[in-house]
Amino acid sequence: MRRMGISVYPEHSTEEKDYDYMKMAAKYGFTRIFTCLLSVNEPRETILKKFTKFMQKAHELGFIVGVDTNPDVFLHLGATPYDLKPFNDMKVDIVRLDGHFSDREDIAITHNSYGIPIEFNGSSNTALDLMIERGADKNNMVVCHNFYPQKYTGLGFDKFMEFTNKYKALGLPVAAFVSSNNKNTFGPWPVYEGLPTCEMHRGLPIDLQVRHLIAANKIDDILIGNAFAAEEELKSISEIDTTKTTLKIVLSEDVTDDEKNIIYNYPHFGRGDASDYIVRSSLPREDYKNKSIPYRKYHKEFFRKGDVIIVNDNLAHYRGELEIVLKDMANDGERNLVGRIPKEELIILDLLKPEYLFGFIKLDN
């Protein structure tokens, strides 16, 4: 099951603010927390005490917590790849390795006696396949991408999918970050331009970022990289239907009730015998073969990418079929324009594969 998560950075905040944020996120169904020990510059005993208390509160609210580490953090806490007792004492749920040990030690850590899952960096070409061949415990391995504080440095989407597909092919869960657009957000470092994994997501509405990752159909856990996201953002994520690809639609002013019924009340699947021009959802045709969908004049010569159209009475055999335009096609009078997918939502349409389940989100015109 896909999990949604937040990030919390206690060294840059207050206990009261952090706990209030955690409570709000829990209210909206978030179940995972990312936090970072790389940027914590405090004595060992202070870290152990503070983060033990933090873990306890997080667990009371229903979260699992992953902490970002590297060999320097291990050394400071008195941990080794062969002994994770300090992390177990803090009740850490996931140990993320931002930096690596030796090959032998990276394999050994997956066999830690506490059964703590080890999270590897997904934004690099890490040879996890070779580690598994050499005895790493695949059942105790998970993957999480990086986030990128500096503008223009986030992963390109093709590279993101290349890395992701590699690790998913091994059967490993993969997590990635989206970014809040709230004012005055922060992360572990003094950079304040958002914290997404993919550069294309920086500045987009956060629900669109999340729905785009869902449409990619590869990401298991989605985490907000910066803190604190606005309550409106958490709410918008909580309202996403995570069971399918969803696109927002702006309805045409003259759309009919029958056409609205087709848009919103049917499960839509793109046909497997896919066209380059349109995504075809044929299921509504059965109910509308003996009903009328009157032709409605549309003054433009062509339908454009992102137009949502429904076959009308002028092509009665296919009447009721809902279609999404992928490339320019002639308006021959056999289809009614019923709405348009907003321009920024087209990144989701680009990921919609044949036979994938999809649906539409109602928007106020």
Short mmCIF file of C-alpha atoms in Angstrom, two decimals:
data_model
loop_
_atom_site.label_atom_id
_atom_site.label_comp_id
_atom_site.label_asym_id
_atom_site.label_seq_id
_atom_site.Cartn_x
_atom_site.Cartn_y
_atom_site.Cartn_z
CA MET A 1 0.00 0.00 0.00
CA ARG A 2 1.30 3.44 -0.94
CA ARG A 3 2.21 5.64 2.04
CA MET A 4 2.32 9.42 2.24
CA GLY A 5 4.88 11.10 4.43
CA ILE A 6 6.27 14.35 5.75
CA SER A 7 9.74 15.51 6.75
CA VAL A 8 10.62 16.91 10.15
CA TYR A 9 13.92 18.54 11.10
CA PRO A 10 14.04 18.96 14.90
CA GLU A 11 17.43 20.71 14.86
CA HIS A 12 15.90 23.61 12.91
CA SER A 13 12.58 23.87 14.72
CA THR A 14 10.94 23.55 18.10
CA GLU A 15 9.40 20.53 19.71
CA GLU A 16 6.02 22.25 19.87
CA LYS A 17 6.00 23.17 16.16
CA ASP A 18 7.18 19.73 15.11
CA TYR A 19 4.57 17.91 17.15
CA ASP A 20 1.77 20.18 15.97
CA TYR A 21 2.82 19.48 12.38
CA MET A 22 2.97 15.75 13.02
CA LYS A 23 -0.50 15.79 14.58
CA MET A 24 -1.91 17.70 11.61
CA ALA A 25 -0.32 15.31 9.13
CA ALA A 26 -1.62 12.30 11.04
CA LYS A 27 -5.11 13.80 10.87
CA TYR A 28 -4.87 13.73 7.08
CA GLY A 29 -3.69 10.13 6.91
CA PHE A 30 0.07 10.57 6.61
CA THR A 31 1.97 7.63 8.06
CA ARG A 32 5.66 8.15 7.36
CA ILE A 33 8.29 10.65 8.53
CA PHE A 34 11.68 11.40 7.05
CA THR A 35 14.24 13.08 9.27
CA CYS A 36 17.94 13.77 8.93
CA LEU A 37 20.88 13.18 11.23
CA LEU A 38 23.45 14.47 8.73
CA SER A 39 22.90 18.08 9.75
CA VAL A 40 22.62 17.53 13.52
CA ASN A 41 25.62 18.97 15.32
CA GLU A 42 25.08 17.97 18.94
CA PRO A 43 26.73 15.61 21.43
CA ARG A 44 25.93 11.91 21.13
CA GLU A 45 23.93 11.70 24.35
CA THR A 46 21.86 14.75 23.42
CA ILE A 47 20.99 13.22 20.04
CA LEU A 48 20.05 9.88 21.56
CA LYS A 49 17.82 11.50 24.17
CA LYS A 50 16.16 13.98 21.81
CA PHE A 51 15.51 11.52 18.99
CA THR A 52 14.30 8.77 21.31
CA LYS A 53 11.62 11.16 22.54
CA PHE A 54 10.88 12.19 18.96
CA MET A 55 10.45 8.56 17.86
CA GLN A 56 8.13 7.83 20.76
CA LYS A 57 5.85 10.72 19.84
CA ALA A 58 5.89 9.77 16.17
CA HIS A 59 4.95 6.18 16.96
CA GLU A 60 2.12 7.33 19.21
CA LEU A 61 0.72 9.21 16.20
CA GLY A 62 1.01 6.17 13.91
CA PHE A 63 4.13 7.13 11.95
CA ILE A 64 7.11 5.06 10.94
CA VAL A 65 10.33 7.09 10.90
CA GLY A 66 13.33 6.89 8.61
CA VAL A 67 16.55 8.71 9.52
CA ASP A 68 19.14 9.85 7.00
CA THR A 69 22.67 8.81 7.94
CA ASN A 70 26.18 8.30 6.60
CA PRO A 71 29.41 6.80 7.98
CA ASP A 72 30.18 9.99 9.93
CA VAL A 73 26.80 9.78 11.71
CA PHE A 74 27.48 6.13 12.57
CA LEU A 75 30.88 7.05 14.00
CA HIS A 76 29.43 9.89 16.06
CA LEU A 77 26.68 7.71 17.53
CA GLY A 78 28.92 4.72 18.18
CA ALA A 79 27.21 2.50 15.61
CA THR A 80 28.81 0.29 12.96
CA PRO A 81 27.42 -1.67 10.02
CA TYR A 82 27.66 -4.72 12.30
CA ASP A 83 26.00 -3.10 15.30
CA LEU A 84 22.96 -0.81 15.02
CA LYS A 85 22.26 -0.69 18.74
CA PRO A 86 22.15 3.15 18.96
CA PHE A 87 19.46 3.24 16.27
CA ASN A 88 17.56 0.42 17.93
CA ASP A 89 17.78 2.23 21.27
CA MET A 90 16.21 5.29 19.62
CA LYS A 91 13.49 3.01 18.13
CA VAL A 92 14.34 4.06 14.56
CA ASP A 93 12.20 2.27 11.97
CA ILE A 94 14.37 2.76 8.86
CA VAL A 95 18.05 3.67 8.53
CA ARG A 96 18.78 5.47 5.27
CA LEU A 97 22.33 5.40 3.96
CA ASP A 98 23.07 8.66 2.20
CA GLY A 99 26.68 7.54 2.04
CA HIS A 100 28.02 4.01 1.76
CA PHE A 101 30.39 1.78 3.64
CA SER A 102 32.47 -0.92 1.95
CA ASP A 103 30.69 -3.50 -0.23
CA ARG A 104 31.04 -6.11 2.51
CA GLU A 105 29.71 -3.75 5.19
CA ASP A 106 26.76 -2.63 3.01
CA ILE A 107 25.81 -6.28 2.65
CA ALA A 108 26.30 -7.01 6.35
CA ILE A 109 24.13 -4.12 7.49
CA THR A 110 21.11 -5.65 5.75
CA HIS A 111 21.49 -8.60 8.15
CA ASN A 112 21.43 -6.46 11.30
CA SER A 113 20.16 -8.35 14.32
CA TYR A 114 17.43 -5.80 15.03
CA GLY A 115 15.73 -6.28 11.67
CA ILE A 116 15.86 -2.55 10.91
CA PRO A 117 15.23 -2.00 7.18
CA ILE A 118 18.14 -0.35 5.38
CA GLU A 119 17.23 2.32 2.85
CA PHE A 120 19.60 2.87 -0.07
CA ASN A 121 19.95 6.00 -2.19
CA GLY A 122 17.75 5.62 -5.26
CA SER A 123 19.15 8.65 -7.11
CA SER A 124 22.36 6.89 -8.08
CA ASN A 125 23.40 3.83 -10.01
CA THR A 126 23.97 1.70 -6.94
CA ALA A 127 24.74 -1.96 -7.60
CA LEU A 128 22.03 -3.35 -5.35
CA ASP A 129 21.58 -6.26 -7.75
CA LEU A 130 25.17 -7.35 -7.16
CA MET A 131 24.75 -6.90 -3.41
CA ILE A 132 21.75 -9.24 -3.48
CA GLU A 133 23.71 -11.75 -5.57
CA ARG A 134 26.45 -11.62 -2.94
CA GLY A 135 24.11 -12.29 -0.04
CA ALA A 136 22.43 -9.03 0.98
CA ASP A 137 19.04 -9.60 2.60
CA LYS A 138 16.63 -8.37 -0.07
CA ASN A 139 13.76 -8.56 2.43
CA ASN A 140 15.48 -5.92 4.56
CA MET A 141 16.30 -3.48 1.74
CA VAL A 142 14.29 -0.46 0.61
CA VAL A 143 15.14 2.49 -1.65
CA CYS A 144 14.56 6.23 -1.35
CA HIS A 145 15.51 8.90 -3.86
CA ASN A 146 17.33 12.09 -2.93
CA PHE A 147 15.80 15.53 -2.77
CA TYR A 148 17.49 18.56 -4.33
CA PRO A 149 17.51 21.92 -2.52
CA GLN A 150 19.31 23.80 -5.31
CA LYS A 151 17.18 24.96 -8.25
CA TYR A 152 17.86 23.23 -11.58
CA THR A 153 19.67 20.30 -9.94
CA GLY A 154 16.78 17.85 -9.43
CA LEU A 155 16.63 14.66 -11.44
CA GLY A 156 15.35 14.80 -14.98
CA PHE A 157 12.23 12.66 -15.18
CA ASP A 158 13.74 10.16 -17.65
CA LYS A 159 16.74 9.62 -15.38
CA PHE A 160 14.43 9.38 -12.37
CA MET A 161 12.47 6.61 -14.09
CA GLU A 162 15.66 4.88 -15.23
CA PHE A 163 16.87 4.61 -11.64
CA THR A 164 13.42 3.75 -10.32
CA ASN A 165 12.82 0.99 -12.88
CA LYS A 166 16.17 -0.56 -12.03
CA TYR A 167 15.31 -0.91 -8.35
CA LYS A 168 11.68 -1.88 -8.90
CA ALA A 169 12.90 -4.69 -11.18
CA LEU A 170 14.65 -6.10 -8.12
CA GLY A 171 11.35 -6.10 -6.25
CA LEU A 172 12.40 -3.28 -3.89
CA PRO A 173 10.03 -0.58 -2.60
CA VAL A 174 10.97 2.90 -3.81
CA ALA A 175 10.19 6.27 -2.19
CA ALA A 176 10.56 9.78 -3.64
CA PHE A 177 10.09 13.38 -2.55
CA VAL A 178 7.70 16.12 -3.59
CA SER A 179 7.91 19.72 -2.40
CA SER A 180 5.65 22.06 -0.49
CA ASN A 181 5.09 25.53 -1.95
CA ASN A 182 4.34 27.00 1.46
CA LYS A 183 6.26 30.11 2.50
CA ASN A 184 9.39 29.89 4.63
CA THR A 185 9.84 26.14 4.33
CA PHE A 186 13.17 24.57 5.19
CA GLY A 187 15.14 21.35 5.11
CA PRO A 188 18.39 20.17 6.64
CA TRP A 189 20.49 22.78 4.81
CA PRO A 190 20.16 26.58 4.54
CA VAL A 191 18.59 26.51 1.05
CA TYR A 192 14.96 27.45 0.58
CA GLU A 193 13.89 26.68 -2.99
CA GLY A 194 11.89 23.55 -2.20
CA LEU A 195 12.97 19.93 -1.84
CA PRO A 196 11.69 17.76 -4.71
CA THR A 197 13.35 14.72 -6.24
CA CYS A 198 12.41 15.68 -9.82
CA GLU A 199 13.27 19.15 -11.05
CA MET A 200 10.09 19.34 -13.14
CA HIS A 201 8.04 19.20 -9.93
CA ARG A 202 9.62 22.26 -8.34
CA GLY A 203 6.92 24.94 -7.99
CA LEU A 204 4.03 22.81 -9.26
CA PRO A 205 0.93 22.41 -7.07
CA ILE A 206 1.75 19.69 -4.59
CA ASP A 207 -1.26 17.54 -5.46
CA LEU A 208 -0.13 17.56 -9.10
CA GLN A 209 3.36 16.46 -8.07
CA VAL A 210 1.87 13.56 -6.11
CA ARG A 211 -0.59 12.57 -8.84
CA HIS A 212 2.25 12.62 -11.39
CA LEU A 213 4.25 10.15 -9.29
CA ILE A 214 1.15 7.98 -8.87
CA ALA A 215 0.64 8.03 -12.64
CA ALA A 216 4.21 6.76 -13.09
CA ASN A 217 2.97 3.62 -11.29
CA LYS A 218 6.35 2.87 -9.73
CA ILE A 219 6.65 4.86 -6.50
CA ASP A 220 5.53 3.24 -3.27
CA ASP A 221 5.98 6.04 -0.73
CA ILE A 222 5.72 9.77 -1.45
CA LEU A 223 7.30 12.17 1.04
CA ILE A 224 7.12 15.95 1.32
CA GLY A 225 10.78 16.97 1.51
CA ASN A 226 10.50 20.40 3.12
CA ALA A 227 8.79 21.57 6.28
CA PHE A 228 6.27 22.76 7.04
CA ALA A 229 3.69 22.07 4.34
CA ALA A 230 0.49 24.09 4.61
CA GLU A 231 -2.60 22.38 5.93
CA GLU A 232 -4.30 23.03 2.57
CA GLU A 233 -1.52 21.07 0.89
CA LEU A 234 -1.84 18.14 3.28
CA LYS A 235 -5.59 18.16 2.76
CA SER A 236 -5.24 18.22 -1.03
CA ILE A 237 -2.98 15.17 -0.90
CA SER A 238 -5.35 13.34 1.42
CA GLU A 239 -8.15 13.79 -1.12
CA ILE A 240 -6.23 12.17 -4.00
CA ASP A 241 -7.59 8.86 -5.26
CA THR A 242 -4.41 6.80 -5.11
CA THR A 243 -6.00 3.78 -6.82
CA LYS A 244 -5.76 5.24 -10.34
CA THR A 245 -4.37 8.00 -12.53
CA THR A 246 -6.40 11.17 -12.08
CA LEU A 247 -6.55 14.32 -14.19
CA LYS A 248 -8.27 17.60 -13.57
CA ILE A 249 -10.77 18.71 -16.18
CA VAL A 250 -12.30 22.09 -16.98
CA LEU A 251 -15.76 21.37 -18.39
CA SER A 252 -17.17 23.07 -21.46
CA GLU A 253 -19.92 25.55 -20.66
CA ASP A 254 -22.49 23.60 -22.70
CA VAL A 255 -21.68 20.12 -21.37
CA THR A 256 -24.84 18.08 -20.74
CA ASP A 257 -25.84 16.00 -17.75
CA ASP A 258 -25.42 12.81 -19.80
CA GLU A 259 -21.91 13.86 -20.73
CA LYS A 260 -21.10 14.67 -17.10
CA ASN A 261 -22.37 11.22 -16.19
CA ILE A 262 -19.98 9.65 -18.69
CA ILE A 263 -17.06 11.76 -17.45
CA TYR A 264 -17.47 11.21 -13.73
CA ASN A 265 -19.48 8.04 -13.15
CA TYR A 266 -17.72 5.40 -15.23
CA PRO A 267 -14.43 3.63 -14.67
CA HIS A 268 -12.23 4.66 -17.59
CA PHE A 269 -9.58 2.43 -19.15
CA GLY A 270 -7.59 3.35 -22.21
CA ARG A 271 -8.06 0.62 -24.82
CA GLY A 272 -5.22 -1.82 -25.35
CA ASP A 273 -5.44 -1.37 -29.14
CA ALA A 274 -4.18 2.15 -28.63
CA SER A 275 -4.20 4.96 -31.16
CA ASP A 276 -1.60 7.69 -31.51
CA TYR A 277 -4.40 10.26 -31.66
CA ILE A 278 -6.70 9.47 -28.76
CA VAL A 279 -7.10 7.55 -25.51
CA ARG A 280 -10.38 5.63 -25.93
CA SER A 281 -12.63 4.70 -23.01
CA SER A 282 -15.29 2.50 -24.56
CA LEU A 283 -17.18 1.21 -21.51
CA PRO A 284 -19.94 3.91 -21.61
CA ARG A 285 -20.93 2.87 -25.15
CA GLU A 286 -22.93 -0.10 -23.93
CA ASP A 287 -25.25 2.11 -21.87
CA TYR A 288 -25.60 4.77 -24.57
CA LYS A 289 -26.18 2.60 -27.65
CA ASN A 290 -29.93 3.27 -27.43
CA LYS A 291 -29.73 6.78 -26.01
CA SER A 292 -29.13 10.08 -27.72
CA ILE A 293 -26.10 12.33 -27.42
CA PRO A 294 -27.04 15.20 -29.75
CA TYR A 295 -24.37 16.77 -31.93
CA ARG A 296 -23.18 20.07 -30.56
CA LYS A 297 -21.34 22.47 -32.84
CA TYR A 298 -17.71 23.24 -32.02
CA HIS A 299 -16.31 26.07 -34.08
CA LYS A 300 -12.66 25.03 -34.22
CA GLU A 301 -11.31 22.94 -37.09
CA PHE A 302 -9.14 20.73 -34.93
CA PHE A 303 -9.22 19.15 -31.50
CA ARG A 304 -5.97 19.67 -29.62
CA LYS A 305 -3.96 17.64 -27.11
CA GLY A 306 -5.79 17.55 -23.78
CA ASP A 307 -9.28 18.05 -25.24
CA VAL A 308 -11.80 15.60 -23.78
CA ILE A 309 -14.45 14.56 -26.31
CA ILE A 310 -17.44 12.22 -26.43
CA VAL A 311 -18.78 10.54 -29.57
CA ASN A 312 -22.24 11.87 -30.49
CA ASP A 313 -25.24 10.73 -32.54
CA ASN A 314 -23.43 11.37 -35.84
CA LEU A 315 -21.37 8.25 -35.19
CA ALA A 316 -24.05 6.23 -33.43
CA HIS A 317 -22.17 2.91 -33.35
CA TYR A 318 -19.56 4.50 -31.04
CA ARG A 319 -21.91 6.87 -29.24
CA GLY A 320 -20.92 7.53 -25.62
CA GLU A 321 -17.26 6.67 -26.02
CA LEU A 322 -15.08 9.09 -24.08
CA GLU A 323 -11.81 10.08 -25.70
CA ILE A 324 -8.81 12.21 -24.72
CA VAL A 325 -6.97 13.83 -27.60
CA LEU A 326 -3.23 13.13 -27.77
CA LYS A 327 -2.37 14.93 -31.01
CA ASP A 328 -4.20 17.28 -33.35
CA MET A 329 -7.15 15.64 -35.09
CA ALA A 330 -9.85 17.02 -37.36
CA ASN A 331 -13.19 18.04 -35.92
CA ASP A 332 -15.52 16.12 -38.25
CA GLY A 333 -18.72 16.66 -36.28
CA GLU A 334 -18.80 13.19 -34.77
CA ARG A 335 -17.55 14.22 -31.34
CA ASN A 336 -18.60 16.82 -28.79
CA LEU A 337 -16.03 18.80 -26.85
CA VAL A 338 -16.91 18.25 -23.18
CA GLY A 339 -13.85 19.66 -21.44
CA ARG A 340 -10.14 20.30 -21.44
CA ILE A 341 -7.31 19.04 -19.29
CA PRO A 342 -5.38 22.09 -18.00
CA LYS A 343 -1.97 22.59 -19.60
CA GLU A 344 0.03 21.80 -16.46
CA GLU A 345 -1.87 18.50 -16.09
CA LEU A 346 -0.67 17.23 -19.48
CA ILE A 347 2.41 15.74 -17.81
CA ILE A 348 0.03 13.16 -16.33
CA LEU A 349 -1.61 12.49 -19.69
CA ASP A 350 1.87 11.75 -21.07
CA LEU A 351 2.16 8.89 -18.56
CA LEU A 352 -1.27 7.39 -19.20
CA LYS A 353 -0.61 3.97 -20.71
CA PRO A 354 -3.09 1.72 -22.56
CA GLU A 355 -5.42 -0.20 -20.23
CA TYR A 356 -4.50 1.92 -17.20
CA LEU A 357 -7.44 2.95 -15.02
CA PHE A 358 -7.99 6.71 -14.98
CA GLY A 359 -10.54 9.25 -13.82
CA PHE A 360 -11.28 12.95 -13.68
CA ILE A 361 -11.26 15.48 -10.86
CA LYS A 362 -14.09 18.01 -10.80
CA LEU A 363 -13.05 21.63 -11.04
CA ASP A 364 -15.10 24.77 -10.63
CA ASN A 365 -15.21 26.47 -14.00
#
